[in-house]
Amino acid sequence: MITIESLKDSIKKADRLAEAIDPDQTPYESKYKAIEILKELKKEINDNDNELNSQSKIQDILDYLVVIDSKLGELFIATEEITLGLNVCRDCLKSLESIQDKFPLETISTLQSISIIYINKNDFDIGKDHLIKSEKLINHTIEKQKQQQKEEEEEKQSKDFEDKLDSLQLQNYFYFAQLYGLLKDSELSSKYCELTLRKQLKRNNFDKLEWCKNSLMLAEYYLSELNFDYAKQCFLVSNFICKDIENEDDREETQANIYLVMGKFYLEFLHFFKDIENLNHCHRINNNDNDIDFIQDDLSSISLMEKEKEDKLFNENQIKKEKLLDLISFNKRSLNIEKPLFTELGIDQLNKIYNHSTFSSPIDLIVVKDQPSARDIFLKSQHFFNKAKKYYILDGFVSQHIKILFDQINLFEYLNMFETNAGRKVGIHKKKIELIEPLLKELNPTYFLSSIRSIYFKIAEIYSEISKIYQYVCANLKEIQTYNECLFKSMEYYNLFLNSYNDGGVPNSPKITEEEKMKSIIEDFEVYINAKLELAVCHKNIKGVNKLVLEHLEKSLNIFRSIITLLDSVPKDISSRHTQEYHLCSQMSSLLPQKIQYLSSNKTPNPGQWYGK
């Protein structure tokens, strides 16, 4: 005869088998045994239902039948019979929810199993609804546990229950973090990621490699939110946890990733103050690097109306600046963190991690106001990027290596914002070219065509920036020649970028059809059209004798017209995003022929007559 105690014993036996980890050769052996136990138990109940001699006993048995079905559904899912498992779980869920106060753990587990299947099928709304139900039941059960007075003999059983509930709560956090990550909701994803990490520390039984990966992802989120305090805590605690990763290769990779995030920590800090510095200067009328030492401001040429406009813009920028400064959160050289993230480690341990760092110098930040303070942050960022590059070498880690190099290029660009000496500005630009130009000889276009394009485009941009510095000192033939050489280099790389979309445009690149070429252009349309515009402007800005200028004006005109043709040929949803570019090209296509005609006739145009002069 079936009793409640015998039912519980059989279910516990099935649970132990379900949790067992089998060898790779027979990965589901224990779970299949658990399924057989539950099926036999279910059959036995159905065969002996006439022997049940009381209404209350009948109801108890029926309740356990629902639990058995829910566990079978989860086991089917675990053994990759997804459709069968989902159907069984869904069929019993309504009955299970009606007895959830009696079987909260089973109800929570079933809700989670259903939710993760829907999330994996990209049915995010249904998955989210089940996770929300699961979270509510978890919180309700925790509150109920706190309120109940436990008797001494129930303590062990209560402890087992709390451990299982705690494990289900951790799983719920983890699923929510995944779900909101897939939904591109970085704020909620990071919130649940943080809860997952903290819960794991509290349980003190977790995969340290995965913990560090998730903690570093959380650090990058906090950097995007300008919360440098929390970002620092994430990578410092990761550095502490990393030392206990058993596998040497995993530990070495994790350490490199920590260095990488630390490099980004200083990079984003300098980026923030670069934006602040930009607000300090962009109010100037026709500002073009006016702070460079060999450029003279002619303030007398600024009209009263322009001066009023400048003052208004300056005041607006100061308001924006104050709002930005209010957003930032960082320790001004202090490591006394008011709201530590990972208190589960204990305050004493946190103090050791934060105040007795294993790094050679304190991980601190200073307000960036000038070139020396900017250089201080720059050198710290550069130091950690270089340490990360020792692991992420080009031979074996091509994509990661290139990403680090482009981060370093950004680092140089942010430093350049605080540089006032023209010669040093040019030197910094050339350092950026030295970082990435050698890669063009190393990369195979068959596998890294996208990276090669990015390098072409970036080098073209850098030479264009150098030309802007030189254009203000073109007082003699030698200076004009230097200026033009920069433009020629810029044009060379813009052409290499644009030609990379053609069949054979890059040496050893795979052959493509005209249809494939257009598809590739449309995929990269924003950067492609920008490259064509920049190339046209470079040709237009060449200085010198009429014959040279005429030759490049003709090329500029042809490119502007080709952009109009391109915009007319692409789908409307793409061309509608580029009405400003279309208008500019139309104007230039109208005005440049007049300038060409004047120069051809050896006539000099009146000052300001030519668009974009």
XYZ file of C-alpha atoms in Angstrom:
613
model
C 0.000 0.000 0.000
C 1.261 3.469 -0.923
C 2.028 5.894 1.895
C 3.045 9.538 1.818
C 6.398 8.616 3.370
C 7.131 5.999 0.704
C 6.224 8.545 -1.974
C 8.626 11.097 -0.492
C 11.420 8.511 -0.277
C 11.008 7.500 -3.943
C 10.926 11.136 -5.093
C 14.078 11.916 -3.063
C 15.830 8.931 -4.644
C 14.850 10.210 -8.117
C 16.062 13.718 -7.198
C 19.489 12.407 -6.164
C 19.814 10.546 -9.456
C 18.673 13.622 -11.405
C 21.416 15.725 -9.782
C 24.175 13.154 -10.370
C 26.890 13.948 -12.933
C 27.535 10.998 -15.244
C 30.629 10.297 -17.383
C 30.740 11.673 -20.936
C 30.238 8.191 -22.400
C 26.812 7.860 -20.718
C 25.819 11.460 -19.919
C 22.154 10.792 -19.039
C 22.348 7.369 -17.399
C 21.321 8.571 -13.909
C 18.576 10.802 -15.270
C 17.083 7.916 -17.235
C 17.042 5.858 -14.025
C 15.274 8.753 -12.273
C 12.683 8.829 -15.066
C 12.035 5.085 -14.650
C 11.586 5.468 -10.876
C 9.047 8.277 -11.345
C 7.174 6.421 -14.079
C 6.944 3.295 -11.888
C 5.780 5.415 -8.972
C 3.107 7.051 -11.105
C 1.922 3.637 -12.369
C 1.785 2.272 -8.844
C -0.397 5.174 -7.692
C -2.798 4.719 -10.587
C -3.006 0.942 -10.022
C -3.740 1.284 -6.314
C -6.066 4.291 -6.211
C -8.938 2.062 -4.935
C -6.967 1.291 -1.778
C -6.888 4.915 -0.697
C -9.326 5.032 2.222
C -9.765 8.732 2.965
C -10.559 11.888 1.014
C -7.583 13.762 2.513
C -5.214 10.974 1.553
C -6.590 10.920 -1.983
C -5.929 14.659 -2.307
C -2.383 14.322 -0.939
C -1.621 11.575 -3.441
C -3.098 13.605 -6.316
C -0.920 16.553 -5.306
C 2.160 14.331 -5.443
C 1.090 13.090 -8.879
C 1.322 16.682 -10.106
C 4.790 16.982 -8.562
C 5.878 13.723 -10.222
C 4.681 15.013 -13.611
C 6.585 18.282 -13.152
C 9.777 16.402 -12.296
C 9.321 14.110 -15.303
C 8.924 17.152 -17.548
C 12.152 18.655 -16.232
C 13.988 15.357 -16.700
C 12.774 15.100 -20.290
C 14.165 18.611 -20.909
C 17.461 17.673 -19.224
C 17.782 14.626 -21.506
C 17.158 16.845 -24.565
C 13.593 15.689 -25.229
C 12.697 19.372 -25.273
C 9.249 19.294 -26.912
C 8.007 16.406 -24.747
C 9.388 18.022 -21.590
C 7.882 21.415 -22.389
C 4.460 19.911 -23.035
C 4.516 17.920 -19.773
C 5.637 20.972 -17.756
C 3.012 23.224 -19.316
C 0.241 20.667 -18.789
C 0.940 20.329 -15.074
C 1.852 23.978 -14.359
C -1.693 25.204 -13.659
C -2.300 22.382 -11.158
C 1.147 22.964 -9.641
C 0.508 26.699 -9.173
C -2.698 25.878 -7.280
C -0.613 24.020 -4.657
C 2.476 26.255 -4.803
C 2.338 27.053 -1.086
C 2.732 23.340 -0.419
C 5.348 22.735 -3.155
C 7.109 26.098 -3.794
C 10.455 24.617 -4.873
C 8.874 22.372 -7.475
C 6.726 25.216 -8.822
C 9.723 27.560 -9.072
C 11.839 24.929 -10.818
C 9.087 24.178 -13.361
C 8.556 27.877 -14.107
C 12.299 28.279 -14.688
C 12.478 25.248 -16.976
C 9.636 26.558 -19.139
C 11.085 30.089 -19.214
C 14.557 29.081 -20.395
C 13.107 27.013 -23.265
C 11.096 29.998 -24.481
C 14.109 32.317 -24.083
C 16.228 29.931 -26.177
C 13.455 29.963 -28.818
C 13.577 33.821 -28.780
C 10.052 33.986 -27.307
C 11.329 36.516 -24.794
C 7.959 37.815 -23.547
C 6.703 34.352 -22.513
C 10.079 33.516 -20.963
C 10.071 36.800 -19.055
C 6.520 36.237 -17.729
C 7.495 32.850 -16.277
C 10.673 34.255 -14.703
C 8.700 37.093 -13.095
C 6.272 34.529 -11.612
C 9.237 32.516 -10.392
C 10.851 35.575 -8.781
C 7.628 36.543 -7.006
C 7.204 33.049 -5.618
C 10.858 32.970 -4.478
C 10.482 36.284 -2.624
C 7.146 35.194 -1.117
C 8.653 31.911 0.075
C 11.686 33.653 1.601
C 9.412 36.016 3.541
C 7.264 33.119 4.667
C 10.368 31.253 5.881
C 11.506 34.253 7.915
C 8.140 34.597 9.613
C 7.746 30.938 10.571
C 9.048 29.788 13.903
C 11.122 26.626 13.422
C 11.071 23.832 15.953
C 14.393 22.339 16.926
C 13.819 18.957 15.263
C 12.930 20.675 11.961
C 16.169 22.630 11.659
C 17.981 20.160 9.388
C 15.003 19.813 7.078
C 14.611 23.604 7.027
C 18.305 23.998 6.138
C 17.918 21.651 3.148
C 14.858 23.572 2.028
C 16.651 26.936 2.354
C 19.661 25.644 0.398
C 17.438 24.520 -2.469
C 15.485 27.771 -2.416
C 18.751 29.729 -2.381
C 19.990 27.710 -5.372
C 16.758 28.396 -7.294
C 17.030 32.113 -6.525
C 20.589 32.137 -7.876
C 19.372 30.389 -11.021
C 16.560 32.926 -11.412
C 19.047 35.817 -11.212
C 21.229 34.123 -13.813
C 18.316 33.550 -16.219
C 17.171 37.151 -15.826
C 20.696 38.400 -16.586
C 20.704 36.318 -19.781
C 17.191 37.369 -20.774
C 17.797 41.111 -20.406
C 21.131 40.737 -22.161
C 19.319 39.233 -25.168
C 16.742 42.049 -24.957
C 19.603 44.610 -25.061
C 18.507 46.041 -21.702
C 21.987 46.551 -20.274
C 20.760 48.169 -17.055
C 18.542 45.272 -15.943
C 20.956 42.660 -17.293
C 23.750 44.204 -15.208
C 21.527 44.416 -12.140
C 20.830 40.683 -12.262
C 24.438 39.933 -13.153
C 25.496 41.765 -9.977
C 22.902 39.848 -7.920
C 24.188 36.571 -9.405
C 27.809 37.403 -8.552
C 26.968 38.421 -4.995
C 24.821 35.347 -4.410
C 27.662 33.129 -5.666
C 30.132 34.765 -3.275
C 27.712 34.216 -0.420
C 27.310 30.524 -1.294
C 31.114 30.214 -1.661
C 30.768 27.422 -4.199
C 31.052 28.688 -7.748
C 33.011 28.464 -10.988
C 35.746 31.070 -10.455
C 36.519 31.381 -14.175
C 32.887 32.169 -15.051
C 32.621 34.476 -12.039
C 35.563 36.564 -13.269
C 34.205 36.697 -16.830
C 30.833 37.971 -15.600
C 32.432 40.392 -13.167
C 34.562 41.938 -15.932
C 31.470 42.269 -18.158
C 29.781 44.066 -15.263
C 32.829 46.336 -14.937
C 32.486 47.352 -18.591
C 28.804 48.168 -18.037
C 29.699 50.405 -15.098
C 32.308 52.137 -17.256
C 29.597 52.896 -19.826
C 27.584 54.451 -16.972
C 30.608 56.527 -15.828
C 30.577 54.692 -12.501
C 34.314 54.216 -12.154
C 33.988 53.277 -8.458
C 31.967 50.146 -9.148
C 33.974 49.274 -12.249
C 37.151 49.367 -10.150
C 35.619 47.126 -7.495
C 34.643 44.580 -10.153
C 38.111 44.212 -11.652
C 39.941 44.349 -8.298
C 37.784 41.564 -6.848
C 38.177 39.640 -10.134
C 41.933 39.974 -9.703
C 41.569 38.498 -6.205
C 39.317 35.605 -7.357
C 41.478 34.940 -10.435
C 44.371 33.666 -8.305
C 42.277 30.636 -7.294
C 41.469 29.508 -10.849
C 43.060 26.063 -11.003
C 43.719 25.731 -14.740
C 46.860 27.710 -15.590
C 45.748 28.608 -19.151
C 42.367 29.846 -17.903
C 44.076 31.851 -15.167
C 46.496 33.464 -17.620
C 43.687 34.433 -20.019
C 41.575 35.838 -17.185
C 44.517 37.912 -15.932
C 44.976 39.330 -19.446
C 41.257 40.222 -19.543
C 41.609 41.986 -16.189
C 44.491 44.063 -17.584
C 42.345 44.816 -20.634
C 39.460 46.135 -18.522
C 41.913 48.173 -16.437
C 43.254 49.746 -19.632
C 39.675 50.606 -20.632
C 39.079 51.959 -17.118
C 41.651 54.718 -17.667
C 40.757 55.056 -21.366
C 37.085 55.825 -20.638
C 38.078 58.218 -17.865
C 40.276 60.172 -20.273
C 37.498 59.986 -22.889
C 35.102 61.618 -20.427
C 37.430 64.545 -19.753
C 38.194 64.815 -23.467
C 34.452 65.488 -23.947
C 34.603 68.052 -21.137
C 37.609 69.736 -22.777
C 35.773 69.759 -26.086
C 32.899 71.671 -24.452
C 35.440 74.206 -23.213
C 36.483 75.017 -26.801
C 33.695 74.224 -29.258
C 31.899 77.520 -28.575
C 34.594 79.408 -30.492
C 33.516 80.802 -33.826
C 34.932 78.721 -36.687
C 37.140 76.954 -34.177
C 39.769 74.775 -35.847
C 42.465 73.858 -33.367
C 42.834 77.526 -32.379
C 44.816 76.466 -29.337
C 47.785 75.322 -31.435
C 50.781 77.518 -30.705
C 51.519 78.689 -34.273
C 47.946 79.707 -35.132
C 46.977 83.299 -34.488
C 43.415 84.226 -33.507
C 42.100 87.345 -35.228
C 39.512 88.361 -32.641
C 38.929 91.704 -34.335
C 37.392 89.902 -37.289
C 34.605 88.447 -35.166
C 31.521 90.625 -35.435
C 29.464 91.672 -32.444
C 26.660 89.329 -33.503
C 29.076 86.436 -33.770
C 30.506 87.296 -30.351
C 27.027 87.204 -28.808
C 26.405 83.866 -30.475
C 29.714 82.599 -29.133
C 28.892 83.754 -25.580
C 25.499 82.067 -25.710
C 27.024 78.801 -26.914
C 29.708 79.041 -24.236
C 27.070 79.371 -21.495
C 25.103 76.444 -22.904
C 28.240 74.318 -22.964
C 29.039 75.181 -19.354
C 25.599 73.890 -18.334
C 26.215 70.675 -20.321
C 29.627 70.399 -18.669
C 28.160 70.644 -15.161
C 25.555 68.003 -15.973
C 28.260 65.670 -17.256
C 30.387 66.196 -14.150
C 27.362 65.330 -12.000
C 27.092 61.974 -13.788
C 30.611 60.789 -13.051
C 31.350 58.669 -10.005
C 34.966 58.032 -9.037
C 37.305 58.104 -6.050
C 39.353 61.250 -6.198
C 42.592 59.500 -5.234
C 40.734 57.879 -2.305
C 40.202 54.151 -2.011
C 37.696 54.462 0.855
C 34.643 53.152 -0.950
C 31.372 54.234 0.648
C 29.163 51.553 -0.937
C 31.184 48.387 -1.551
C 29.624 45.974 -4.025
C 30.812 42.626 -2.732
C 30.290 42.801 1.032
C 29.739 39.021 1.001
C 33.545 38.681 1.100
C 33.641 40.531 4.415
C 34.741 44.092 5.098
C 38.238 43.105 6.245
C 38.846 41.117 3.066
C 37.501 43.974 0.921
C 39.807 46.451 2.635
C 42.778 44.211 1.835
C 41.695 43.925 -1.803
C 41.102 47.654 -2.237
C 43.897 49.074 -0.114
C 46.682 46.504 -0.487
C 46.599 46.006 -4.211
C 49.054 43.639 -5.875
C 49.648 46.256 -8.574
C 52.811 48.325 -8.526
C 50.966 51.630 -8.107
C 47.556 52.601 -6.660
C 44.582 52.241 -8.995
C 43.380 55.797 -8.618
C 42.084 58.626 -10.769
C 42.779 62.352 -10.832
C 40.735 65.137 -12.363
C 42.071 65.831 -15.864
C 42.521 69.546 -16.472
C 45.653 69.870 -18.604
C 48.282 67.967 -20.580
C 50.283 66.674 -17.563
C 47.204 65.226 -15.824
C 45.955 63.795 -19.141
C 49.366 62.210 -19.714
C 49.238 60.629 -16.239
C 45.979 58.817 -17.105
C 47.269 58.042 -20.614
C 50.406 56.297 -19.305
C 48.426 54.158 -16.846
C 46.020 53.042 -19.557
C 48.859 52.368 -21.989
C 50.642 50.290 -19.341
C 47.706 47.879 -18.873
C 46.925 47.654 -22.587
C 50.541 46.650 -23.210
C 50.318 43.976 -20.492
C 47.153 42.594 -22.121
C 48.904 42.549 -25.514
C 51.589 40.228 -24.133
C 48.909 37.560 -23.956
C 46.783 38.648 -26.924
C 49.606 38.524 -29.464
C 48.864 38.903 -33.173
C 49.840 35.300 -33.900
C 46.813 33.450 -32.517
C 44.629 36.320 -31.304
C 44.262 38.524 -34.386
C 40.850 40.062 -33.656
C 41.591 40.722 -29.980
C 45.026 42.175 -30.815
C 43.537 44.582 -33.366
C 40.837 45.696 -30.896
C 43.514 46.553 -28.346
C 45.468 48.536 -30.956
C 42.362 50.552 -31.853
C 41.748 51.191 -28.138
C 45.306 52.524 -27.945
C 44.669 54.730 -30.977
C 41.639 56.184 -29.177
C 43.852 56.729 -26.156
C 46.268 58.794 -28.268
C 43.355 60.766 -29.723
C 42.031 61.672 -26.265
C 45.500 62.737 -25.141
C 45.839 64.924 -28.239
C 42.828 66.976 -27.113
C 44.940 68.353 -24.261
C 48.057 68.937 -26.386
C 48.732 72.556 -27.412
C 52.016 72.161 -29.253
C 51.530 71.577 -32.993
C 54.680 69.498 -33.384
C 53.675 67.163 -30.570
C 50.168 66.899 -32.012
C 51.608 65.721 -35.323
C 53.927 63.327 -33.468
C 50.998 61.758 -31.624
C 49.119 61.285 -34.905
C 52.157 59.550 -36.413
C 52.371 57.235 -33.384
C 48.841 56.092 -34.183
C 49.846 55.246 -37.748
C 52.894 53.324 -36.492
C 50.616 51.168 -34.350
C 48.414 49.809 -37.129
C 50.084 50.318 -40.523
C 52.421 47.278 -40.126
C 49.347 45.039 -39.789
C 48.527 45.545 -43.472
C 51.459 43.282 -44.372
C 50.471 40.649 -41.826
C 46.725 40.184 -42.326
C 45.209 37.748 -44.814
C 42.323 39.462 -46.701
C 40.476 36.156 -47.048
C 39.866 36.087 -43.301
C 40.443 39.663 -42.129
C 39.142 41.897 -44.922
C 36.938 43.837 -42.485
C 39.931 44.576 -40.238
C 42.020 45.666 -43.237
C 39.259 48.071 -44.260
C 39.121 49.513 -40.744
C 42.879 50.105 -40.838
C 42.725 51.790 -44.274
C 39.947 54.084 -43.077
C 41.636 54.956 -39.788
C 44.994 55.790 -41.412
C 43.204 57.962 -43.989
C 41.460 59.821 -41.146
C 44.748 60.343 -39.302
C 46.517 61.837 -42.332
C 43.512 64.087 -42.876
C 43.807 65.294 -39.257
C 47.520 66.012 -39.758
C 46.712 68.034 -42.878
C 44.301 70.200 -40.858
C 47.156 71.127 -38.537
C 49.420 72.067 -41.460
C 46.850 73.968 -43.512
C 47.131 77.080 -41.308
C 50.864 77.527 -41.895
C 50.952 77.190 -45.688
C 52.932 80.413 -46.219
C 55.499 79.122 -48.721
C 55.977 76.391 -51.298
C 57.636 73.964 -48.876
C 54.820 74.248 -46.354
C 52.201 73.844 -49.101
C 54.047 70.737 -50.286
C 54.006 69.233 -46.753
C 50.290 69.988 -46.455
C 49.542 68.400 -49.844
C 51.603 65.308 -49.014
C 49.353 64.653 -46.024
C 46.280 65.014 -48.223
C 47.795 62.672 -50.839
C 48.430 60.060 -48.138
C 44.895 60.464 -46.859
C 43.526 60.062 -50.394
C 45.688 56.987 -50.936
C 44.183 55.180 -47.957
C 40.623 56.318 -48.646
C 41.042 54.891 -52.156
C 42.417 51.641 -50.731
C 39.393 51.466 -48.449
C 36.908 52.088 -51.273
C 38.702 49.725 -53.661
C 38.525 46.951 -51.065
C 34.854 46.595 -52.021
C 35.844 45.847 -55.641
C 36.871 42.502 -57.075
C 40.639 42.338 -56.589
C 40.693 45.666 -54.743
C 42.951 44.151 -52.087
C 45.860 41.832 -53.028
C 44.960 38.151 -52.573
C 41.358 39.011 -51.676
C 38.599 36.605 -52.785
C 36.788 37.396 -56.063
C 33.283 38.835 -55.755
C 30.373 39.517 -58.102
C 28.776 42.926 -58.679
C 25.807 41.812 -56.577
C 28.094 40.790 -53.708
C 29.928 44.115 -53.979
C 26.696 46.116 -53.623
C 25.546 43.963 -50.719
C 28.863 44.555 -48.982
C 28.631 48.324 -49.569
C 25.088 48.480 -48.185
C 26.158 46.559 -45.060
C 28.881 49.171 -44.430
C 27.020 52.085 -45.995
C 27.578 54.669 -43.258
C 31.346 54.335 -43.323
C 31.489 53.791 -47.107
C 29.703 57.035 -47.980
C 31.696 58.902 -45.344
C 34.925 57.689 -46.984
C 33.762 58.927 -50.401
C 32.841 62.326 -48.959
C 36.176 62.647 -47.170
C 38.011 61.671 -50.342
C 36.124 64.326 -52.318
C 36.965 66.966 -49.689
C 40.654 65.983 -49.748
C 40.783 66.506 -53.532
C 38.967 69.834 -53.163
C 41.411 71.096 -50.521
C 44.628 70.593 -52.530
C 46.619 73.834 -52.753
C 49.139 75.059 -55.314
C 49.296 76.144 -58.929
C 46.126 76.212 -61.021
C 46.986 73.106 -63.043
C 47.367 70.956 -59.898
C 44.280 72.416 -58.230
C 42.185 71.990 -61.415
C 43.166 68.344 -61.709
C 41.989 67.594 -58.181
C 38.869 69.746 -58.402
C 37.783 67.632 -61.374
C 38.323 64.466 -59.313
C 36.443 65.997 -56.394
C 33.510 66.916 -58.656
C 33.355 63.385 -60.089
C 33.254 61.864 -56.593
C 30.495 64.223 -55.427
C 28.461 63.252 -58.503
C 29.127 59.534 -57.905
C 27.754 59.901 -54.379
C 24.525 61.360 -55.782
C 24.286 58.429 -58.197
C 24.909 55.969 -55.376
C 22.256 57.538 -53.125
C 19.771 57.440 -56.008
C 20.397 53.710 -56.500
C 20.133 52.399 -52.937
C 16.853 51.561 -51.149
C 14.841 54.517 -49.835
C 15.262 53.503 -46.190
C 19.029 53.972 -46.634
C 19.034 57.119 -48.799
C 16.538 58.837 -46.467
C 19.156 58.730 -43.708
C 21.599 60.683 -45.851
C 19.621 63.699 -47.049
C 22.253 66.069 -45.633
C 25.024 64.364 -47.610
C 22.849 64.393 -50.727
C 22.219 68.126 -50.328
C 25.935 68.844 -49.830
C 26.912 66.834 -52.912
C 24.237 68.600 -54.981
C 25.577 71.985 -53.931
C 29.161 71.017 -54.674
C 28.158 69.581 -58.050
C 26.687 72.982 -58.857
C 29.433 75.219 -57.437
C 32.638 73.342 -58.303
C 32.149 73.672 -62.106
C 32.052 77.470 -61.653
C 35.297 77.400 -59.683
C 36.894 75.139 -62.313
C 35.784 77.551 -65.040
C 37.284 80.543 -63.216
C 40.601 78.784 -62.687
C 40.648 77.572 -66.289
C 40.214 81.188 -67.397
C 43.044 82.285 -65.066
C 40.539 84.330 -63.098
C 40.574 84.544 -59.333
C 37.268 84.109 -57.489
C 36.154 86.701 -54.985
C 36.841 85.784 -51.326
C 34.142 83.565 -49.885
C 32.473 82.949 -53.250
C 33.133 79.193 -53.269
C 31.102 76.887 -51.085
C 33.225 75.324 -48.390
C 36.194 77.629 -48.924
